[in-house]
mmCIF file of C-alpha atoms in Angstrom:
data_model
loop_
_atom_site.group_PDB
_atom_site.id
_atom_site.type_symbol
_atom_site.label_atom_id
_atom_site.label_comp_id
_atom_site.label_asym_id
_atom_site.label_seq_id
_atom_site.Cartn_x
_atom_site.Cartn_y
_atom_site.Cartn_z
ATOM 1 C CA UNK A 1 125.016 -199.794 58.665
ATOM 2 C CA UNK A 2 123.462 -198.063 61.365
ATOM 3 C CA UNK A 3 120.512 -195.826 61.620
ATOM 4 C CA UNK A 4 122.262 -193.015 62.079
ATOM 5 C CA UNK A 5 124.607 -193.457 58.989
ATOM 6 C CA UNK A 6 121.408 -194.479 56.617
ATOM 7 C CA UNK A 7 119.724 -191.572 57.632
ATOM 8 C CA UNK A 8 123.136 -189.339 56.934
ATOM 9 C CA UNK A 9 123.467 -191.178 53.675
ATOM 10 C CA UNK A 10 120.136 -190.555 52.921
ATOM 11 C CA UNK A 11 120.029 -187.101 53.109
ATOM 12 C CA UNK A 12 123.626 -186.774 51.676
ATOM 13 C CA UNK A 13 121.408 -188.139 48.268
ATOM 14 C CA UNK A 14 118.705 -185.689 48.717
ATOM 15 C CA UNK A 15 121.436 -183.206 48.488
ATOM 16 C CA UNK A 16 123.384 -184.653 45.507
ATOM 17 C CA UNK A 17 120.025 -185.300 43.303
ATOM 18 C CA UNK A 18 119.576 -181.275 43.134
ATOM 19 C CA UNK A 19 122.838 -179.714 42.209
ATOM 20 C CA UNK A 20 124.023 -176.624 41.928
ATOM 21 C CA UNK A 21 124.402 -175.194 38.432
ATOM 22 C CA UNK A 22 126.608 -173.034 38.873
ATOM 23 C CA UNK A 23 129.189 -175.742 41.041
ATOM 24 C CA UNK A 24 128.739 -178.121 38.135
ATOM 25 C CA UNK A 25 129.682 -175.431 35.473
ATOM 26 C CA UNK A 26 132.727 -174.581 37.487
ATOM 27 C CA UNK A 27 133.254 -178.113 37.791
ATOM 28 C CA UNK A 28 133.339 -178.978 34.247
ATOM 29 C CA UNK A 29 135.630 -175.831 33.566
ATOM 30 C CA UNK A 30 138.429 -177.367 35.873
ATOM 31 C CA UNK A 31 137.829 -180.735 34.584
ATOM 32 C CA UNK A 32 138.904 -178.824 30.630
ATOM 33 C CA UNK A 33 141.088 -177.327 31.929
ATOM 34 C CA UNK A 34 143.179 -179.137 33.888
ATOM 35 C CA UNK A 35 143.189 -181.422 30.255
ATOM 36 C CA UNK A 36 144.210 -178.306 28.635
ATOM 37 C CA UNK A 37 146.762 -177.203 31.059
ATOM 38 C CA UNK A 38 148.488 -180.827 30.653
ATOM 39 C CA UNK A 39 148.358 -180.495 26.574
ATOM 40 C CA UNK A 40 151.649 -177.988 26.200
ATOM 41 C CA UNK A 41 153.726 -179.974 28.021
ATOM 42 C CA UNK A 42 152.877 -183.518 26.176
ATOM 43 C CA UNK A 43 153.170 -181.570 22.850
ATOM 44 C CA UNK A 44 156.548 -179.786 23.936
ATOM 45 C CA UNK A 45 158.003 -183.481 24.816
ATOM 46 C CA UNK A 46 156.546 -184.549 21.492
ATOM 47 C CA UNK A 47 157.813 -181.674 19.093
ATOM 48 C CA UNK A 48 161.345 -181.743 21.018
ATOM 49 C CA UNK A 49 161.279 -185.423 20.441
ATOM 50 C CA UNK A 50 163.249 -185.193 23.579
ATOM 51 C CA UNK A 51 162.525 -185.250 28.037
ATOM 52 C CA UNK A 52 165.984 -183.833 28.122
ATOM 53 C CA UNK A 53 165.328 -181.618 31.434
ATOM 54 C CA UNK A 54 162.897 -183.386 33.258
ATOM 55 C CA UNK A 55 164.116 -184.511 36.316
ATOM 56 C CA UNK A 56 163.198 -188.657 36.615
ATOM 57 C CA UNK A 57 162.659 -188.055 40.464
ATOM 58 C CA UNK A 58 160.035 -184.895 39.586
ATOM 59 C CA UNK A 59 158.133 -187.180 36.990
ATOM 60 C CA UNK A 60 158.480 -190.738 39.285
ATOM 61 C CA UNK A 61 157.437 -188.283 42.950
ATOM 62 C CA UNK A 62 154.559 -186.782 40.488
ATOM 63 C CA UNK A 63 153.448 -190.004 39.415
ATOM 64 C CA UNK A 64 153.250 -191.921 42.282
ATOM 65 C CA UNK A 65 151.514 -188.611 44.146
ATOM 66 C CA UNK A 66 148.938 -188.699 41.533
ATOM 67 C CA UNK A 67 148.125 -192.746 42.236
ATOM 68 C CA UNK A 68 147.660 -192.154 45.928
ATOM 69 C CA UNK A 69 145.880 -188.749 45.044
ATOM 70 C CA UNK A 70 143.068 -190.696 42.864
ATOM 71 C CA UNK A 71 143.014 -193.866 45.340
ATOM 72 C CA UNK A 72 142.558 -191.233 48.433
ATOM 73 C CA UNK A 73 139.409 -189.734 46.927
ATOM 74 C CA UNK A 74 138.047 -193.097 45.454
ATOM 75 C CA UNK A 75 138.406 -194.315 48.931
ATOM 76 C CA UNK A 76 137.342 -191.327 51.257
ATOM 77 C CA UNK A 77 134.048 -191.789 52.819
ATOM 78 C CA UNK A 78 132.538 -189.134 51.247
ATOM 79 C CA UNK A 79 133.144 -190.444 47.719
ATOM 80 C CA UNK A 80 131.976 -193.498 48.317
ATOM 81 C CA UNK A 81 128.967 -191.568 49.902
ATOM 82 C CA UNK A 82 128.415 -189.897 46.827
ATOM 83 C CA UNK A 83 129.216 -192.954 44.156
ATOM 84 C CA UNK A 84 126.737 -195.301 46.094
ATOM 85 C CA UNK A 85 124.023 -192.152 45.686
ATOM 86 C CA UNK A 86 123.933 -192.919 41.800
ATOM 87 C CA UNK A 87 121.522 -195.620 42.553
ATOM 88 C CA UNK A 88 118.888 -193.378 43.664
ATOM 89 C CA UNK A 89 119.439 -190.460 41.499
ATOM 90 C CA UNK A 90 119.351 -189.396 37.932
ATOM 91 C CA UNK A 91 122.279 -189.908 35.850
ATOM 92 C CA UNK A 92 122.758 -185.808 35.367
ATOM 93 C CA UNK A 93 122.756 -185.013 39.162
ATOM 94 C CA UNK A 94 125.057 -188.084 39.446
ATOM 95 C CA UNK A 95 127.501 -186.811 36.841
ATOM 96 C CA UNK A 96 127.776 -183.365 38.870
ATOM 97 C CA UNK A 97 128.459 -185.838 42.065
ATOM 98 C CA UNK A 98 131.022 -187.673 41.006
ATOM 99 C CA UNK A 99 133.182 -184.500 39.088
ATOM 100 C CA UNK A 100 135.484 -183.914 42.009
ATOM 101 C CA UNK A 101 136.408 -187.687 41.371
ATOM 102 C CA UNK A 102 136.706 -186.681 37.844
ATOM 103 C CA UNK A 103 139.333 -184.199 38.273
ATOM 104 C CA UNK A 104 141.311 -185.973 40.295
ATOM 105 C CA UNK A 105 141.094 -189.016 37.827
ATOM 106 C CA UNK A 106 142.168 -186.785 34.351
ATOM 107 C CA UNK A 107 144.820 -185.103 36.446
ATOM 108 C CA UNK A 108 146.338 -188.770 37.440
ATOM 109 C CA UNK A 109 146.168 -189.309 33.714
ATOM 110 C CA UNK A 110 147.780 -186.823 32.007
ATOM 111 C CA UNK A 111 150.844 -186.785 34.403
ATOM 112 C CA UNK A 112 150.736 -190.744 33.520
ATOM 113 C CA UNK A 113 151.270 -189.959 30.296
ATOM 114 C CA UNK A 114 153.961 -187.293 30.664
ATOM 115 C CA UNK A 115 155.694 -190.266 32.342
ATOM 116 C CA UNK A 116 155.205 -192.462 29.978
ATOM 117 C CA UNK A 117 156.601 -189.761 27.165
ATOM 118 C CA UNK A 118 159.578 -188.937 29.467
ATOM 119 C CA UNK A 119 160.475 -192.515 29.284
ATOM 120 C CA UNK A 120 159.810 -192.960 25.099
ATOM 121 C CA UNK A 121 161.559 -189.453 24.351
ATOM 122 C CA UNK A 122 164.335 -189.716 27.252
ATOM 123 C CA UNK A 123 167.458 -188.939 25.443
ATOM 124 C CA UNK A 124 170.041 -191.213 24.986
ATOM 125 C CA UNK A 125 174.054 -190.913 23.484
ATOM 126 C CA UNK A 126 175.619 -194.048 22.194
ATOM 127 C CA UNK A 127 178.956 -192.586 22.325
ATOM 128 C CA UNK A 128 180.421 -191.219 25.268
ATOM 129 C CA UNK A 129 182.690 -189.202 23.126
ATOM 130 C CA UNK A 130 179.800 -187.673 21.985
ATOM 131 C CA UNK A 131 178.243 -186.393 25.567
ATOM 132 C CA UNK A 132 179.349 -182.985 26.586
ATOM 133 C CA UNK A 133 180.580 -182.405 30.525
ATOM 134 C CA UNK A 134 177.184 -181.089 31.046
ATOM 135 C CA UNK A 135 174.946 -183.995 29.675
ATOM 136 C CA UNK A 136 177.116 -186.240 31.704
ATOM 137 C CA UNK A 137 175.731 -185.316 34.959
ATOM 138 C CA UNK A 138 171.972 -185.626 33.429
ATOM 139 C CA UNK A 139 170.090 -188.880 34.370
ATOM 140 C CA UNK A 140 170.842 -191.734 32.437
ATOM 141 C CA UNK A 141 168.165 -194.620 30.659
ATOM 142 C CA UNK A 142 168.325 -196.830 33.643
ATOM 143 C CA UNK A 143 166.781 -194.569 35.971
ATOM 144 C CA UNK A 144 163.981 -193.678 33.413
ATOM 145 C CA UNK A 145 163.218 -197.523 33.344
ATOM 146 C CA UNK A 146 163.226 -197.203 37.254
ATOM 147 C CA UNK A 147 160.788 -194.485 37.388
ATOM 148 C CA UNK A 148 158.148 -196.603 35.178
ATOM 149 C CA UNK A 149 158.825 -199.925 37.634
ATOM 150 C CA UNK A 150 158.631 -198.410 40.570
ATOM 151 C CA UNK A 151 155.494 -196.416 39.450
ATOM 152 C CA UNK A 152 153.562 -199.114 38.071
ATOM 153 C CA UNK A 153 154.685 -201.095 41.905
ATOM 154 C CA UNK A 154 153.035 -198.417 43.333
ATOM 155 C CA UNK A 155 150.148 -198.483 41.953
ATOM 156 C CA UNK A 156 149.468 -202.299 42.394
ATOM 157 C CA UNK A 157 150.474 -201.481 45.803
ATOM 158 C CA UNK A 158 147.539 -198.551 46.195
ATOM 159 C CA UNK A 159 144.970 -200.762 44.059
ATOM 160 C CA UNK A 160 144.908 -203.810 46.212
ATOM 161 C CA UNK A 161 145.202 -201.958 49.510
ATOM 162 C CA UNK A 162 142.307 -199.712 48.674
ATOM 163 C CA UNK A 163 140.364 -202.898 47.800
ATOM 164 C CA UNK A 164 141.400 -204.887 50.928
ATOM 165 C CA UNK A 165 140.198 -201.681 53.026
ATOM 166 C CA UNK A 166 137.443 -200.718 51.609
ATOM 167 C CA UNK A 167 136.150 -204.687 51.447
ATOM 168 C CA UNK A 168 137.634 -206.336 53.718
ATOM 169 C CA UNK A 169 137.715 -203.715 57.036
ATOM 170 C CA UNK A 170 136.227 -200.965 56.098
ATOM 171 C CA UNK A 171 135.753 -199.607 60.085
ATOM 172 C CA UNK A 172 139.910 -198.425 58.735
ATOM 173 C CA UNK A 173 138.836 -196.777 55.239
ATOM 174 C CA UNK A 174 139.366 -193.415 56.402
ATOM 175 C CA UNK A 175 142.846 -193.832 58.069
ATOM 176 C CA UNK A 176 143.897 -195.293 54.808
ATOM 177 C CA UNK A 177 142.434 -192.754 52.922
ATOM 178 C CA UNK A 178 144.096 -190.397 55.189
ATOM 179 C CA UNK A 179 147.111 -192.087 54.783
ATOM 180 C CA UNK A 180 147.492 -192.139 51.326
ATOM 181 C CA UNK A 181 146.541 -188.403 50.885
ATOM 182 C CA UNK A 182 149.088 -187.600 53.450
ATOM 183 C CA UNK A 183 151.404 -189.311 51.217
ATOM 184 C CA UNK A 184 150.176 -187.830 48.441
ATOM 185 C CA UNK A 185 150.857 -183.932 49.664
ATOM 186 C CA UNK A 186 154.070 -185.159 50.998
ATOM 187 C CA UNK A 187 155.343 -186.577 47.449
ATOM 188 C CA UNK A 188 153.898 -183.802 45.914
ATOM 189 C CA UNK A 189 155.807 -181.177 48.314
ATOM 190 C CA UNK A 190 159.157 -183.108 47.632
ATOM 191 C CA UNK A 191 158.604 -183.527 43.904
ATOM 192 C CA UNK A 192 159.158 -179.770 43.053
ATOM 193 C CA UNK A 193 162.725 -180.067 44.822
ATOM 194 C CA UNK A 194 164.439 -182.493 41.991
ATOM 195 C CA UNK A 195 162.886 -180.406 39.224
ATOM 196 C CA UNK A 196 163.839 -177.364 41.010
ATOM 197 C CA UNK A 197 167.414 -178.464 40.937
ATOM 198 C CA UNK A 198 167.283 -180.201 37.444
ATOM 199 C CA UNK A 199 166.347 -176.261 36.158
ATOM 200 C CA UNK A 200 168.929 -174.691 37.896
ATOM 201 C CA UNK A 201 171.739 -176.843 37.248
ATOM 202 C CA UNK A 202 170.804 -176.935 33.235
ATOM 203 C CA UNK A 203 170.248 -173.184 33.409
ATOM 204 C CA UNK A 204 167.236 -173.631 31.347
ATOM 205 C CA UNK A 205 163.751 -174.951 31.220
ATOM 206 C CA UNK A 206 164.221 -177.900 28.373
ATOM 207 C CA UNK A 207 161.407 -179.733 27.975
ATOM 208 C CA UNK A 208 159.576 -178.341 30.885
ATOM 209 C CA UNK A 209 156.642 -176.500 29.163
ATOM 210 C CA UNK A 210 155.899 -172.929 30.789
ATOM 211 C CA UNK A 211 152.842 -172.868 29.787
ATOM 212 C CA UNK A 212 151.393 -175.327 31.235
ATOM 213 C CA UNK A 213 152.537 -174.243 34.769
ATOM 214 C CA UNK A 214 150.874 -170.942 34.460
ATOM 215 C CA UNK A 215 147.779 -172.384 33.754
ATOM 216 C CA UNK A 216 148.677 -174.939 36.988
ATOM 217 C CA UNK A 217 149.799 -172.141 39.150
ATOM 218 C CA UNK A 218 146.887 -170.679 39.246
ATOM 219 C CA UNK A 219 144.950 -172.972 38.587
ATOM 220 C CA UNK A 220 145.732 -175.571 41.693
ATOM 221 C CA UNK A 221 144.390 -172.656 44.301
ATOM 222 C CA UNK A 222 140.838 -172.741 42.278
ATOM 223 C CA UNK A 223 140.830 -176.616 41.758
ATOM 224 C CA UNK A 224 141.440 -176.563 45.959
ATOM 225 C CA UNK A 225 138.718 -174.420 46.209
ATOM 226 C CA UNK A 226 136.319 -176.441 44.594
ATOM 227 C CA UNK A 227 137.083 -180.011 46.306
ATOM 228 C CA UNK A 228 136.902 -177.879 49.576
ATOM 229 C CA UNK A 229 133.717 -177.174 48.604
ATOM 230 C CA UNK A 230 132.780 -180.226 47.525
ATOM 231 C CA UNK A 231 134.563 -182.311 50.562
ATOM 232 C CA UNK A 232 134.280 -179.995 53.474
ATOM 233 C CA UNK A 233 136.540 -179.905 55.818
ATOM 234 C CA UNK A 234 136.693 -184.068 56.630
ATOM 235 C CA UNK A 235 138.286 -184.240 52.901
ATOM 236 C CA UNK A 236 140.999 -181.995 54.204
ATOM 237 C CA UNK A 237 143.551 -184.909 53.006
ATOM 238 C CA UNK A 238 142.495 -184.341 49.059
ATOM 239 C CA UNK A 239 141.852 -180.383 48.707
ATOM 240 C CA UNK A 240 145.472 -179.744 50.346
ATOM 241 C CA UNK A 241 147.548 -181.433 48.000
ATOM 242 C CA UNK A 242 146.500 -178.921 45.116
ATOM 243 C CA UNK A 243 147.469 -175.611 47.898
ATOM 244 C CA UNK A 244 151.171 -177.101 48.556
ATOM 245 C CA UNK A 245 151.436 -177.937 44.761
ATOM 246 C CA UNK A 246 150.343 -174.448 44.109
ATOM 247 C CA UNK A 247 153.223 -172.579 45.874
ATOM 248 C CA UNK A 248 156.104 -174.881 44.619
ATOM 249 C CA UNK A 249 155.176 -175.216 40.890
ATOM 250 C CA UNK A 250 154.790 -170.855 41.306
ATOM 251 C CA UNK A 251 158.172 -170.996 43.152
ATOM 252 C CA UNK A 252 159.466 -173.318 39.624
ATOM 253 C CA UNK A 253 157.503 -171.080 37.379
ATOM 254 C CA UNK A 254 159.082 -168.075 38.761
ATOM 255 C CA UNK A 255 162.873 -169.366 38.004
ATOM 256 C CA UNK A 256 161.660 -170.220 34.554
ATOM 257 C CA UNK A 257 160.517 -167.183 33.379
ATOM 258 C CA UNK A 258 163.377 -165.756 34.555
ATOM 259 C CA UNK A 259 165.735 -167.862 32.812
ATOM 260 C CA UNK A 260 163.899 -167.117 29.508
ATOM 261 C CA UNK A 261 163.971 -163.706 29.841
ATOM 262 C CA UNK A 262 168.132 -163.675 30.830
ATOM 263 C CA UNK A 263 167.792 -166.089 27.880
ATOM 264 C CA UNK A 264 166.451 -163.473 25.223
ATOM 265 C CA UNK A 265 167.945 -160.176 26.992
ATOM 266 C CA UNK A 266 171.423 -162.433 26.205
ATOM 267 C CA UNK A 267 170.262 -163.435 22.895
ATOM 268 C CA UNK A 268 169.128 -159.500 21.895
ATOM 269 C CA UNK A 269 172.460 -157.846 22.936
ATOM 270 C CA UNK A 270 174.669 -160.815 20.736
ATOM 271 C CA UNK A 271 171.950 -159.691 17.660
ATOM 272 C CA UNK A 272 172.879 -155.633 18.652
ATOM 273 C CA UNK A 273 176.208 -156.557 19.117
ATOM 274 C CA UNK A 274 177.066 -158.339 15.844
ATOM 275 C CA UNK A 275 174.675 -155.164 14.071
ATOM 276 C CA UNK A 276 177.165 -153.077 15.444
ATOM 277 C CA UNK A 277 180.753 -154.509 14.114
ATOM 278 C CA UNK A 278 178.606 -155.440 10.759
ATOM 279 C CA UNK A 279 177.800 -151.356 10.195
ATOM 280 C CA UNK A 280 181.713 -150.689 11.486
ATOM 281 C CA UNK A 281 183.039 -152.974 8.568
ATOM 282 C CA UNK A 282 180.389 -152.426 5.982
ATOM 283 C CA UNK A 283 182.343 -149.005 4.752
ATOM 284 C CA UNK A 284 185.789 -150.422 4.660
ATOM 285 C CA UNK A 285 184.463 -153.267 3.059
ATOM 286 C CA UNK A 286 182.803 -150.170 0.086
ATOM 287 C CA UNK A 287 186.013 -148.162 0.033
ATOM 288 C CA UNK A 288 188.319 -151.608 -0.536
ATOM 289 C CA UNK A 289 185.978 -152.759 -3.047
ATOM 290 C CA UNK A 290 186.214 -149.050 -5.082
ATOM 291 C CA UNK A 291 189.804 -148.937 -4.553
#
């Protein structure tokens, strides 16, 4: 290590050991929620005992963007930056250093697990007298299997190349890095497209929990905020991941909602409807009974 990047290092741990209250509250608020935001849609796959309308290309694209998303930041420079400052702080200030990693890492997880629900709870028909003309377009069990191989491939993949960069020539970390959060926006700007086109062809949101994506919606502009912050602009590769998956999931929530509410305008004129013949035959009914 040179002079130079001691001294930068240095001083990058005077910063870190006094931090920012307010950053770290902020911080910890993202961290609950983005838990939180994740907890509707495992309970909805749960409840439903069912993935029927989850598109295996949205959860296998999400997956895989989440494992280059958390082996990006672990391997970015600045992380590392801020992970080898533990040694000379206090465990508190090191905890509010190592939060953006944090994030990152419980996001990774929770969509891990909605992958690893879609594949428990993917529906499947033994008879194929039993599957109507529109659940024979849906995906069927092999490609669910192929979204867990592929994703657990991928995530050897990122594991041992981050170790061989970061180890073995680190002068490259940073293109890697690069690389794999460029990968990581990419997947994540594609992975909207299957789901997208899962929800319109059913014609109805399934198993795709609302609720979590407007807590998400929102909620990916303010968790790119705060790993801008935290980054700067040299961590460009992490923070703009969470802006592109920001506008697609709002562009997904959007068709939702409007599906439920065609969904329950449809439903309330059927209830009006059948009110309305039930008070036209309610008297004859009277007058044949009297007769």
């Amino acid at each position: 290590m040179t002079a130079r990047a001691w001294l930068a290092n240095h001083d990058r741990c005077r910063e870190l050991a006094s931090p920012d209250i307010f950053n770290f509250v902020i911080s910890v608020f993202l961290v609950i929620g983005i838990l939180v935001s994740y907890l509707p849609q495992h309970f909805k796959i749960i409840a439903r005992r069912s993935s029927r309308g989850l598109s295996p290309m949205f959860v296998l694209l999400g997956t895989v963007s989440g494992t280059a998303s958390i082996a990006n930041i672990l391997t970015l420079p600045e992380s590392t930056t801020d992970m080898a400052c533990c040694k000379e702080i206090g465990r508190f200030p090191c905890a509010a250093a190592l939060l953006g990693i944090a994030q990152i890492g419980v996001q990774w997880s929770c969509f891990f697990f909605i992958m690893l629900l879609f594949l428990i709870f993917f529906p499947r028909n033994p008879k194929p007298d039993q599957v109507d003309e529109q659940d024979a377009n849906l995906p069927t069990w092999k490609e669910a299997v192929l979204v867990l191989a592929v994703s657990l491939a991928f995530f050897t993949v990122a594991l041992l190349g981050s170790i061989i960069f970061v180890y073995a020539v680190p002068s490259h970390v940073r293109s890697w890095a690069n690389f794999l959060g460029l990968l990581a926006t990419g997947l994540a700007a594609i992975q909207y497209v299957p789901q997208i086109m899962m929800t319109w062809k059913l014609q109805e949101t399934g198993s795709l929990s609302v609720p979590m994506m407007c807590i998400q919606t929102p909620g990916s502009f303010v968790f790119a905020a705060s790993l801008a912050v935290r980054l700067g602009p040299g961590g460009w590769s992490a923070w703009g991941l969470f802006i592109f998956t920001g506008c697609l999931q709002g562009c997904l929530l959007a068709m939702s909602l409007w599906f439920i509410w065609r969904d329950r305008k449809a439903a309330k004129a059927a209830d009006e409807h059948g009110a309305s013949r039930s008070d036209e035959q309610t008297p004859l009914l009277h007058n044949d009974t009297i007769d």
